[in-house]
Coordinates of C-alpha atoms and ligand atoms in Angstrom, one line a residue:
M1054 CA 54.4 3.6 74.5
T1055 CA 53.8 1.8 71.2
Q1056 CA 51.1 2.9 68.8
L1057 CA 50.0 -0.3 67.2
Q1058 CA 49.5 -0.2 63.4
S1059 CA 47.6 -2.2 60.8
Y1060 CA 49.3 -3.5 57.7
V1061 CA 46.8 -3.0 54.8
A1062 CA 47.4 -2.8 51.1
G1063 CA 51.1 -3.0 51.5
Q1064 CA 51.4 -0.1 54.0
W1065 CA 51.5 0.3 57.8
T1066 CA 48.8 2.7 59.0
N1067 CA 47.9 4.1 62.5
G1068 CA 44.2 4.0 62.0
S1069 CA 41.9 6.6 63.7
G1070 CA 39.1 7.0 66.0
D1071 CA 38.7 5.7 69.6
A1072 CA 41.8 4.2 71.1
K1073 CA 42.0 1.2 73.4
T1074 CA 45.1 1.0 75.7
L1075 CA 47.2 -2.1 76.3
H1076 CA 48.7 -2.8 79.7
D1077 CA 51.4 -4.8 81.5
P1078 CA 49.1 -6.8 83.6
A1079 CA 51.8 -7.4 86.3
T1080 CA 52.4 -3.7 86.9
E1081 CA 49.4 -2.0 85.3
A1082 CA 51.7 0.2 83.3
V1083 CA 50.3 1.4 79.9
L1084 CA 52.3 -0.1 77.1
G1085 CA 50.5 0.9 73.9
S1086 CA 47.3 1.9 72.2
V1087 CA 45.3 0.9 69.2
N1088 CA 42.9 3.1 67.2
Q1089 CA 39.8 1.1 66.5
G1090 CA 38.9 2.6 63.1
G1091 CA 40.3 4.2 60.0
V1092 CA 41.3 1.1 58.1
D1093 CA 40.4 0.9 54.4
F1094 CA 38.6 -2.4 54.3
D1095 CA 37.8 -2.2 50.6
A1096 CA 41.5 -1.6 49.8
A1097 CA 42.5 -4.6 51.9
L1098 CA 40.1 -6.9 50.2
L1099 CA 41.1 -5.7 46.7
H1100 CA 44.8 -6.1 47.5
A1101 CA 44.2 -9.6 48.8
R1102 CA 42.1 -10.6 45.8
N1103 CA 44.0 -8.9 43.0
H1104 CA 47.6 -9.5 44.3
G1105 CA 47.7 -12.0 47.2
A1106 CA 45.5 -14.8 45.7
P1107 CA 47.1 -15.0 42.2
A1108 CA 50.6 -14.8 43.7
L1109 CA 49.9 -17.6 46.2
A1110 CA 48.3 -19.7 43.4
S1111 CA 51.4 -19.3 41.2
L1112 CA 53.5 -21.0 44.0
G1113 CA 51.4 -24.2 44.3
F1114 CA 51.2 -26.2 47.6
R1115 CA 54.9 -27.0 47.6
G1116 CA 56.0 -23.4 47.0
R1117 CA 53.7 -22.2 49.8
A1118 CA 55.0 -24.9 52.1
E1119 CA 58.6 -23.6 51.6
I1120 CA 57.4 -20.2 52.7
L1121 CA 55.8 -21.6 55.9
K1122 CA 59.1 -23.3 56.7
K1123 CA 61.1 -20.1 56.2
L1124 CA 58.6 -18.2 58.4
A1125 CA 58.8 -20.7 61.2
T1126 CA 62.6 -20.5 61.2
K1127 CA 62.6 -16.7 61.1
L1128 CA 60.0 -16.4 63.9
H1129 CA 61.9 -18.9 66.0
E1130 CA 65.1 -16.8 65.6
C1131 CA 63.2 -13.9 67.2
R1132 CA 62.0 -16.2 70.1
D1133 CA 63.8 -14.3 73.0
E1134 CA 62.5 -10.9 71.9
L1135 CA 58.9 -12.4 71.5
I1136 CA 59.1 -14.1 75.0
E1137 CA 59.8 -10.7 76.6
I1138 CA 56.9 -9.0 74.8
S1139 CA 54.6 -11.9 75.7
G1140 CA 55.6 -11.6 79.4
R1141 CA 55.1 -7.8 79.4
N1142 CA 51.8 -7.5 77.5
G1143 CA 50.2 -10.9 78.1
G1144 CA 51.3 -11.6 81.7
N1145 CA 52.9 -14.9 80.5
T1146 CA 55.6 -16.6 82.4
R1147 CA 58.6 -17.7 80.2
G1148 CA 57.1 -21.2 80.1
D1149 CA 53.7 -19.8 79.1
A1150 CA 55.2 -17.6 76.4
K1151 CA 57.2 -20.6 74.9
F1152 CA 54.0 -22.6 74.9
D1153 CA 52.3 -20.0 72.7
L1154 CA 55.4 -19.2 70.5
D1155 CA 56.7 -22.7 70.1
G1156 CA 53.1 -23.7 69.3
M1157 CA 53.1 -21.1 66.6
T1158 CA 56.4 -22.1 65.0
G1159 CA 55.8 -25.8 65.5
T1160 CA 52.5 -25.6 63.7
L1161 CA 53.9 -23.6 60.8
S1162 CA 56.8 -26.2 60.5
Y1163 CA 54.3 -29.1 60.7
Y1164 CA 52.2 -27.7 57.9
A1165 CA 55.4 -26.9 55.9
S1166 CA 56.4 -30.6 56.2
L1167 CA 52.9 -31.7 55.1
G1168 CA 53.0 -29.3 52.2
A1169 CA 56.3 -30.7 51.0
Q1170 CA 54.6 -34.0 50.3
M1171 CA 51.6 -32.4 48.4
P1172 CA 51.3 -31.9 44.7
T1173 CA 53.2 -29.1 43.0
G1174 CA 50.0 -27.5 41.7
N1175 CA 46.8 -26.3 43.4
M1176 CA 44.5 -29.3 43.2
L1177 CA 44.0 -32.2 45.4
V1178 CA 42.2 -35.4 44.5
D1179 CA 39.6 -36.2 47.2
G1180 CA 39.0 -40.0 47.5
E1181 CA 38.6 -42.6 44.8
G1182 CA 36.8 -42.0 41.5
V1183 CA 33.4 -43.6 41.1
Q1184 CA 31.5 -45.2 38.2
L1185 CA 28.4 -43.1 37.5
G1186 CA 27.0 -44.6 34.3
R1187 CA 26.1 -48.0 33.1
T1188 CA 29.8 -48.6 32.2
P1189 CA 33.0 -47.1 33.7
R1190 CA 33.1 -44.6 30.8
F1191 CA 31.0 -42.1 32.7
W1192 CA 33.0 -41.4 35.8
G1193 CA 33.0 -39.1 38.9
Q1194 CA 35.9 -37.7 40.8
H1195 CA 35.9 -35.2 43.7
I1196 CA 38.6 -32.6 43.7
L1197 CA 39.6 -29.9 46.1
S1198 CA 40.9 -26.5 44.9
P1199 CA 41.7 -23.2 46.8
R1200 CA 38.7 -20.9 47.2
R1201 CA 39.2 -17.6 45.4
G1202 CA 38.6 -15.4 48.4
V1203 CA 40.1 -14.0 51.5
A1204 CA 40.4 -15.6 55.0
L1205 CA 39.6 -13.2 57.9
H1206 CA 41.1 -14.6 61.1
I1207 CA 39.8 -13.2 64.3
N1208 CA 41.8 -14.3 67.3
A1209 CA 41.4 -14.4 71.1
F1210 CA 43.7 -12.5 73.4
N1211 CA 45.1 -15.6 75.2
F1212 CA 47.2 -17.1 72.3
P1213 CA 48.4 -14.2 70.1
G1214 CA 51.2 -16.3 68.6
W1215 CA 49.8 -19.8 68.3
G1216 CA 46.2 -18.6 67.4
M1217 CA 47.5 -16.5 64.5
G1218 CA 50.1 -19.1 63.4
E1219 CA 47.8 -22.1 63.3
K1220 CA 45.1 -20.3 61.3
M1221 CA 47.7 -18.8 58.9
A1222 CA 49.5 -22.1 58.4
C1223 CA 46.3 -23.8 57.0
A1224 CA 45.0 -20.9 54.9
L1225 CA 48.3 -20.0 53.3
L1226 CA 49.2 -23.7 52.5
A1227 CA 45.7 -24.0 51.0
G1228 CA 46.5 -20.9 48.9
V1229 CA 44.1 -18.3 50.4
P1230 CA 45.4 -14.8 51.5
V1231 CA 44.9 -13.9 55.1
I1232 CA 43.8 -10.9 57.2
E1233 CA 44.8 -11.3 60.8
K1234 CA 43.0 -9.6 63.7
P1235 CA 44.4 -10.1 67.2
G1236 CA 42.6 -9.9 70.5
T1237 CA 43.4 -6.3 71.7
A1238 CA 44.4 -6.9 75.3
S1239 CA 47.7 -8.7 74.3
A1240 CA 48.0 -7.4 70.7
L1241 CA 51.6 -6.1 71.2
L1242 CA 52.9 -9.6 70.6
A1243 CA 50.8 -10.2 67.5
F1244 CA 51.8 -6.8 66.2
R1245 CA 55.5 -7.6 66.5
I1246 CA 55.0 -11.0 64.9
A1247 CA 53.2 -9.3 62.0
Q1248 CA 56.1 -6.9 61.6
I1249 CA 58.5 -9.8 61.5
V1250 CA 56.4 -11.6 58.9
V1251 CA 56.2 -8.4 56.7
E1252 CA 59.9 -7.5 57.1
S1253 CA 60.9 -11.1 56.2
G1254 CA 59.5 -10.5 52.7
F1255 CA 58.8 -14.2 52.3
L1256 CA 55.1 -13.9 51.6
P1257 CA 54.0 -12.3 48.3
A1258 CA 52.3 -8.9 48.4
G1259 CA 48.6 -9.1 49.4
S1260 CA 48.8 -12.6 51.0
F1261 CA 49.3 -11.3 54.6
Q1262 CA 47.5 -8.3 56.1
F1263 CA 47.1 -7.4 59.7
M1264 CA 44.3 -5.3 61.4
A1265 CA 45.0 -4.1 64.9
G1266 CA 41.6 -2.3 65.4
S1267 CA 38.0 -3.4 65.0
V1268 CA 37.0 -5.5 62.0
S1269 CA 33.3 -5.4 62.5
G1270 CA 32.8 -3.3 59.3
L1271 CA 34.9 -5.8 57.3
L1272 CA 32.4 -8.6 57.9
D1273 CA 29.8 -6.7 56.0
R1274 CA 32.0 -6.7 52.9
L1275 CA 32.9 -10.3 52.6
G1276 CA 31.6 -12.5 49.7
A1277 CA 30.9 -16.1 48.8
M1278 CA 34.5 -17.1 48.3
D1279 CA 35.7 -15.6 51.6
G1280 CA 35.8 -17.2 55.0
V1281 CA 35.8 -16.1 58.7
A1282 CA 37.7 -18.2 61.2
F1283 CA 36.9 -16.9 64.7
T1284 CA 38.3 -17.8 68.0
G1285 CA 36.9 -16.3 71.2
S1286 CA 34.0 -16.3 73.6
A1287 CA 30.7 -18.1 72.7
A1288 CA 29.0 -14.7 73.0
T1289 CA 31.1 -13.0 70.3
G1290 CA 31.0 -16.1 68.2
A1291 CA 27.2 -15.9 68.3
I1292 CA 27.3 -12.3 67.1
I1293 CA 29.5 -13.2 64.1
R1294 CA 27.5 -16.3 63.3
G1295 CA 24.3 -14.2 63.3
N1296 CA 25.7 -11.5 61.0
K1297 CA 23.0 -11.1 58.3
H1298 CA 25.4 -10.2 55.5
L1299 CA 27.5 -13.3 56.2
I1300 CA 24.4 -15.5 56.2
Q1301 CA 22.9 -13.9 53.0
N1302 CA 26.2 -14.3 51.1
S1303 CA 26.9 -17.8 52.3
V1304 CA 30.3 -16.7 53.7
R1305 CA 32.0 -19.6 55.3
V1306 CA 32.2 -19.1 59.1
T1307 CA 33.9 -21.4 61.6
I1308 CA 33.8 -20.7 65.3
E1309 CA 36.2 -21.9 68.0
A1310 CA 34.5 -20.8 71.2
D1311 CA 34.7 -21.6 74.9
S1312 CA 34.2 -24.9 76.7
I1313 CA 33.7 -26.2 80.2
N1314 CA 36.3 -28.9 79.9
S1315 CA 36.3 -31.9 82.1
A1316 CA 38.7 -34.4 83.7
V1317 CA 37.4 -37.7 84.9
L1318 CA 39.2 -39.8 87.5
G1319 CA 38.3 -43.5 87.0
P1320 CA 37.2 -45.6 90.0
D1321 CA 40.1 -48.1 89.5
V1322 CA 42.9 -45.6 89.9
D1323 CA 45.6 -46.5 92.4
L1324 CA 46.4 -43.4 94.5
G1325 CA 50.1 -44.4 94.5
G1326 CA 50.3 -45.1 90.8
D1327 CA 51.3 -43.2 87.7
T1328 CA 47.8 -42.6 86.4
F1329 CA 46.9 -40.7 89.6
A1330 CA 50.2 -38.8 89.4
Q1331 CA 49.4 -37.8 85.8
F1332 CA 45.9 -36.7 86.7
V1333 CA 47.2 -34.4 89.5
T1334 CA 50.0 -33.0 87.4
N1335 CA 47.7 -32.3 84.4
I1336 CA 45.1 -30.6 86.6
A1337 CA 47.6 -28.4 88.3
T1338 CA 49.3 -27.5 85.0
D1339 CA 46.0 -26.7 83.4
M1340 CA 44.8 -24.5 86.2
T1341 CA 48.1 -22.4 86.5
Q1342 CA 49.6 -22.4 83.0
K1343 CA 48.7 -19.0 81.4
A1344 CA 46.8 -18.4 84.7
G1345 CA 44.1 -20.8 83.5
Q1346 CA 43.5 -18.7 80.4
K1347 CA 43.4 -21.6 77.9
C1348 CA 40.3 -22.6 76.0
T1349 CA 41.3 -26.2 76.7
A1350 CA 42.0 -25.8 80.5
V1351 CA 40.0 -28.0 82.8
R1352 CA 37.1 -26.4 84.6
R1353 CA 35.3 -29.5 86.0
I1354 CA 37.1 -32.4 87.8
F1355 CA 35.0 -35.4 88.3
V1356 CA 36.2 -37.7 91.1
P1357 CA 34.6 -40.9 92.6
V1358 CA 33.0 -40.0 95.9
E1359 CA 35.3 -42.2 97.9
L1360 CA 38.5 -40.7 96.3
M1361 CA 37.4 -37.0 96.9
A1362 CA 39.6 -36.3 99.9
E1363 CA 42.8 -37.7 98.5
A1364 CA 42.3 -36.1 95.1
E1365 CA 41.6 -32.7 96.6
A1366 CA 44.6 -32.9 98.9
A1367 CA 47.0 -33.9 96.1
I1368 CA 45.8 -31.1 93.8
L1369 CA 45.9 -28.6 96.7
E1370 CA 49.5 -29.5 97.5
R1371 CA 50.5 -28.8 93.9
L1372 CA 48.6 -25.5 93.7
K1373 CA 50.2 -24.3 96.9
A1374 CA 53.7 -24.9 95.5
T1375 CA 53.0 -22.6 92.5
K1376 CA 55.0 -19.4 92.7
I1377 CA 53.0 -16.4 91.6
G1378 CA 54.6 -13.1 90.6
N1379 CA 56.2 -11.1 87.9
P1380 CA 55.9 -13.5 84.9
L1381 CA 59.4 -12.8 83.5
D1382 CA 61.1 -13.8 86.7
N1383 CA 62.6 -17.2 86.1
D1384 CA 61.2 -19.0 89.2
V1385 CA 57.7 -17.7 88.7
R1386 CA 55.2 -20.3 87.6
M1387 CA 52.0 -18.3 87.3
G1388 CA 51.5 -14.7 86.2
P1389 CA 48.5 -12.4 86.3
I1390 CA 45.3 -12.4 84.3
A1391 CA 45.9 -10.6 81.0
S1392 CA 43.8 -7.5 81.5
H1393 CA 41.7 -5.6 84.1
E1394 CA 38.5 -6.4 82.2
A1395 CA 39.4 -10.1 82.2
L1396 CA 40.2 -10.0 85.9
T1397 CA 36.8 -8.4 86.7
S1398 CA 35.1 -11.2 84.7
V1399 CA 37.1 -13.9 86.5
R1400 CA 36.2 -12.5 89.9
A1401 CA 32.5 -12.2 89.0
G1402 CA 32.6 -15.8 87.6
M1403 CA 34.2 -17.2 90.8
Q1404 CA 31.6 -15.4 92.9
H1405 CA 28.9 -17.1 90.8
L1406 CA 30.5 -20.5 91.2
L1407 CA 30.7 -20.0 95.0
G1408 CA 26.9 -20.1 95.1
A1409 CA 27.1 -23.8 94.2
A1410 CA 30.5 -24.7 95.6
E1411 CA 32.8 -24.4 98.6
L1412 CA 36.2 -22.9 98.6
I1413 CA 39.1 -25.3 99.0
C1414 CA 41.8 -22.8 98.2
G1415 CA 42.3 -19.4 96.6
G1416 CA 39.3 -17.1 96.1
I1417 CA 38.6 -13.7 94.7
G1418 CA 40.6 -11.7 97.2
K1419 CA 43.5 -9.4 96.2
I1420 CA 46.9 -11.1 96.5
A1421 CA 49.2 -8.3 95.3
E1422 CA 49.4 -4.6 95.6
R1423 CA 49.6 -4.1 91.9
G1424 CA 48.7 -6.1 88.8
Y1425 CA 45.8 -8.3 87.8
F1426 CA 46.7 -11.3 90.0
V1427 CA 44.3 -13.9 91.4
A1428 CA 45.2 -17.0 93.3
P1429 CA 44.7 -20.5 91.9
T1430 CA 41.2 -21.4 93.1
L1431 CA 40.0 -24.9 93.7
L1432 CA 36.3 -25.4 94.6
R1433 CA 34.3 -28.4 95.7
A1434 CA 30.8 -28.8 94.4
K1435 CA 27.9 -28.7 96.9
D1436 CA 25.6 -30.3 94.4
A1437 CA 27.1 -32.1 91.4
H1438 CA 24.1 -31.1 89.3
A1439 CA 24.1 -27.4 90.0
E1440 CA 23.6 -25.7 86.6
V1441 CA 26.2 -23.0 87.0
L1442 CA 29.1 -25.6 87.4
H1443 CA 28.4 -27.0 83.9
T1444 CA 27.6 -23.8 82.1
L1445 CA 29.8 -21.0 83.3
E1446 CA 33.3 -20.6 81.9
V1447 CA 35.6 -18.8 84.4
F1448 CA 38.5 -17.9 82.2
G1449 CA 41.2 -18.0 84.9
P1450 CA 43.0 -20.4 87.3
C1451 CA 39.8 -21.9 88.7
A1452 CA 38.3 -25.4 88.6
T1453 CA 35.7 -27.3 90.6
V1454 CA 36.0 -30.8 92.0
I1455 CA 32.7 -32.6 91.5
P1456 CA 31.9 -36.0 93.1
Y1457 CA 30.3 -38.8 91.0
S1458 CA 29.4 -42.4 91.8
G1459 CA 32.4 -43.9 90.0
K1460 CA 30.1 -45.5 87.4
A1461 CA 30.7 -44.7 83.7
P1462 CA 27.0 -43.7 82.9
D1463 CA 27.1 -41.1 85.7
A1464 CA 30.4 -39.7 84.5
V1465 CA 29.1 -39.5 80.9
S1466 CA 25.9 -37.8 81.9
L1467 CA 27.7 -35.2 84.1
V1468 CA 30.5 -34.5 81.5
N1469 CA 28.0 -34.0 78.7
R1470 CA 26.1 -31.4 80.7
G1471 CA 28.8 -29.0 79.5
G1472 CA 26.8 -28.9 76.2
G1473 CA 29.8 -29.7 73.9
G1474 CA 33.5 -29.3 74.7
L1475 CA 36.9 -28.9 73.2
V1476 CA 38.5 -31.6 75.3
A1477 CA 37.8 -34.1 78.1
S1478 CA 40.4 -36.2 79.8
I1479 CA 39.8 -39.6 81.4
Y1480 CA 42.3 -41.2 83.8
S1481 CA 41.8 -45.0 84.1
D1482 CA 43.4 -48.3 83.2
D1483 CA 40.0 -50.1 83.3
R1484 CA 39.1 -50.9 79.6
E1485 CA 35.4 -51.5 80.3
F1486 CA 35.2 -48.1 82.1
L1487 CA 37.1 -46.4 79.3
D1488 CA 35.0 -48.0 76.5
S1489 CA 31.8 -46.8 78.0
T1490 CA 33.0 -43.4 78.9
V1491 CA 34.8 -42.6 75.6
L1492 CA 31.9 -43.7 73.5
G1493 CA 29.5 -41.8 75.8
I1494 CA 31.2 -38.5 75.6
A1495 CA 32.8 -38.6 72.1
P1496 CA 29.8 -37.2 70.3
W1497 CA 29.9 -34.1 72.5
H1498 CA 33.7 -33.5 72.2
G1499 CA 36.3 -32.6 69.6
R1500 CA 39.0 -34.4 71.5
V1501 CA 39.2 -37.1 74.2
W1502 CA 42.5 -37.5 76.0
L1503 CA 43.3 -40.8 77.9
G1504 CA 45.7 -40.9 80.8
S1505 CA 46.9 -44.3 82.0
E1506 CA 49.9 -46.0 83.5
K1507 CA 51.7 -46.4 80.2
T1508 CA 51.4 -42.8 79.1
Q1509 CA 52.9 -41.2 82.1
G1510 CA 55.8 -39.0 81.0
Q1511 CA 55.1 -39.8 77.3
A1512 CA 52.7 -37.0 76.3
L1513 CA 51.8 -33.4 76.6
G1514 CA 48.7 -32.9 78.7
P1515 CA 45.1 -32.4 77.5
G1516 CA 45.6 -28.6 77.4
A1517 CA 48.0 -28.8 74.6
V1518 CA 46.6 -28.6 71.0
L1519 CA 48.7 -30.5 68.5
P1520 CA 48.4 -29.8 64.8
H1521 CA 48.2 -33.6 63.9
T1522 CA 44.8 -34.0 65.6
I1523 CA 41.7 -31.8 65.3
H1524 CA 40.9 -28.8 67.5
G1525 CA 37.4 -27.6 68.1
G1526 CA 34.2 -29.1 69.4
P1527 CA 30.4 -29.3 69.0
G1528 CA 27.7 -27.2 70.8
R1529 CA 28.9 -24.4 73.0
A1530 CA 32.5 -25.0 71.9
G1531 CA 31.4 -23.4 68.6
G1532 CA 31.0 -26.4 66.3
G1533 CA 34.3 -25.6 64.6
E1534 CA 37.1 -27.9 63.5
E1535 CA 40.7 -26.7 62.9
L1536 CA 44.0 -28.4 62.4
G1537 CA 44.0 -32.3 62.3
G1538 CA 46.7 -32.5 59.5
L1539 CA 45.3 -31.9 56.0
R1540 CA 41.8 -31.7 57.5
G1541 CA 42.7 -28.2 58.6
L1542 CA 42.9 -27.1 54.9
A1543 CA 39.3 -28.1 54.1
F1544 CA 37.8 -24.8 55.3
Y1545 CA 39.9 -23.0 52.6
L1546 CA 39.3 -25.4 49.8
Q1547 CA 36.2 -26.0 47.6
R1548 CA 35.2 -29.6 47.1
T1549 CA 33.9 -30.1 43.5
A1550 CA 32.5 -33.3 41.9
V1551 CA 33.8 -33.5 38.3
Q1552 CA 31.7 -35.8 36.2
G1553 CA 32.4 -37.0 32.7
D1554 CA 34.3 -39.3 30.4
R1555 CA 36.7 -41.3 32.6
T1556 CA 39.7 -40.6 30.4
L1557 CA 39.1 -36.9 30.6
V1558 CA 38.3 -36.8 34.3
G1559 CA 41.3 -38.9 35.0
R1560 CA 43.7 -37.1 32.7
S1561 CA 42.8 -33.5 33.5
F1562 CA 41.7 -33.6 37.1
G1563 CA 43.1 -36.8 38.6
S1564 CA 46.8 -35.9 38.3
G1565 CA 46.6 -33.5 41.4
D1566 CA 48.9 -31.2 39.4
A1567 CA 46.7 -28.7 37.7
N1568 CA 47.1 -25.0 38.3
Ligands
NAP2201 P1 36.3 -12.3 72.8 O1 36.0 -11.1 73.7 O2 35.1 -13.0 72.3 O3 37.1 -11.7 71.5 C1 37.6 -12.5 70.5 C2 38.0 -11.7 69.3 O4 36.8 -11.2 68.7 C3 38.9 -10.5 69.6 O5 39.8 -10.3 68.6 C4 37.9 -9.4 69.7 O6 38.5 -8.1 69.4 C5 37.0 -9.8 68.5 N1 35.7 -9.2 68.6 C6 34.9 -8.8 69.6 N2 33.7 -8.3 69.2 C7 33.7 -8.5 67.9 C8 32.7 -8.2 66.9 N3 31.5 -7.7 67.2 N4 33.0 -8.5 65.6 C9 34.2 -9.0 65.2 N5 35.2 -9.3 66.1 C10 34.9 -9.0 67.4 O7 37.2 -13.4 73.4 P2 38.6 -13.1 74.2 O8 38.2 -12.5 75.5 O9 39.6 -12.5 73.3 O10 39.1 -14.6 74.4 C11 38.7 -15.4 75.5 C12 37.6 -16.4 75.1 O11 38.1 -17.1 74.0 C13 37.4 -17.5 76.2 O12 36.0 -17.6 76.3 C14 38.1 -18.7 75.6 O13 37.5 -19.9 76.0 C15 37.9 -18.5 74.1 N6 39.0 -19.2 73.4 C16 38.6 -20.2 72.6 C17 39.6 -20.9 71.9 C18 39.3 -22.1 71.0 O14 40.2 -22.5 70.3 N7 38.1 -22.7 71.1 C19 41.0 -20.5 72.0 C20 41.3 -19.4 72.8 C21 40.3 -18.7 73.5 P3 38.9 -7.2 70.7 O15 39.9 -7.9 71.5 O16 39.4 -6.0 70.1 O17 37.6 -6.9 71.4

């Protein structure tokens, strides 16, 4: 059994107080434990501010980018070991584990390549300068510089690798030291990744710290230059957003929360064509990959009434072919839910949905003697407008097929009942339908993914988050925005308008090279 440790102020520590246990969700065996308290938060903040921040600043964007590149390579070299841990502690199949781990290293590499093209110093010029006086002599220029604080990253259990990697990539490239807190249920993987990062010695002292236990008390110590980037449920997100200390001290907070993601099948789609094939493949992948425990997984599938029978049959066929079992077996395509607590919540959620929907396949019944397994569950809405279908996230392999008229305004109104989402996908080759639907749902979504005849086989599905484009969404999705190329650095940088003599503003601040 592994005792998870925290890495604080340059030392590994066991912590103290109440312990939470970590399990293998396929066998229910106990794998490790984490003490929830005993971490010296003040020491962590001092170490980050006094050592991490100046050391990162001395490297400039390009020096930090080189470190990201080396970290990505080092972590990729440990891929096989990390896949095993991900399978044992997270219930991830080999494919699921690669999705998380390659997402982590891919994102670190992507930001390393962006950083290689940035200025050598710590300042970015933001947009064109502007004349402010009667003549061009009095000039204004926006600049961006690293905030002189600490980034606290609170991650969800479902992506221990990618979640930590994507947040770290942006903060470190921007020049801000990080404190990483993993979701406890699957923290063994994040712990091993943290060990590799520390052992590599690539990052300067104080720029990377790891807290395995609770960080609630740390929130109350953060200041105006610090930031909290949270990923998790809307309920926990609301607690953090409502923290009085964070509000009073104007601590930056960004929330990536949950989302009742949608897929919309257009009325024009030919059942024998590539667009329909793509729709069915993506739905089945989203429902079964990581046993549906993806913030971007589809929960609502909108299908024109006259295509309901064919769509249901095609998805059902794919779900039935999914082999469920020990996630580390090569032929297994879906593993268990990550923890007993999460399984209980999935079953309760499905039960709720069943009040407004009929079962097509799956259900809450036990499907294995041991482990937190649940069958892929496809539901059919009894009433397309039932509130629960649009408001309850069941964080597992469960989605509901919901009929609509096949008209764009109806699709838009139903999709937007989710109250703000991370991603919605639309499958159609009809430009008029696409124009209306995209424009209708765009304000309520961080990402809209279009499937059509020409994209079949060309793209990862809507469940994949790519660092080039933004991740996040309005409303219940948390209102956050991460990644999106250089946009992902904005949270860690301060935008300042510098006003003055054009020759001074241009010379001192416009070069993009000041330390
Ligand atoms: P969660 O229960 O909300 O926990 C998220 C994180 O917050 C964990 O690290 C948790 O630590 C920590 N936490 C809990 N209470 C806290 C508090 N009072 N103060 C500070 N931190 C606290 O979510 P989860 O069960 O791990 O993850 C599943 C949820 O995350 C789903 O709803 C999913 O949709 C969402 N999610 C969203 C995204 C996205 O990018 N939008 C990505 C992945 C997942 P412990 O684990 O120790 O409790």
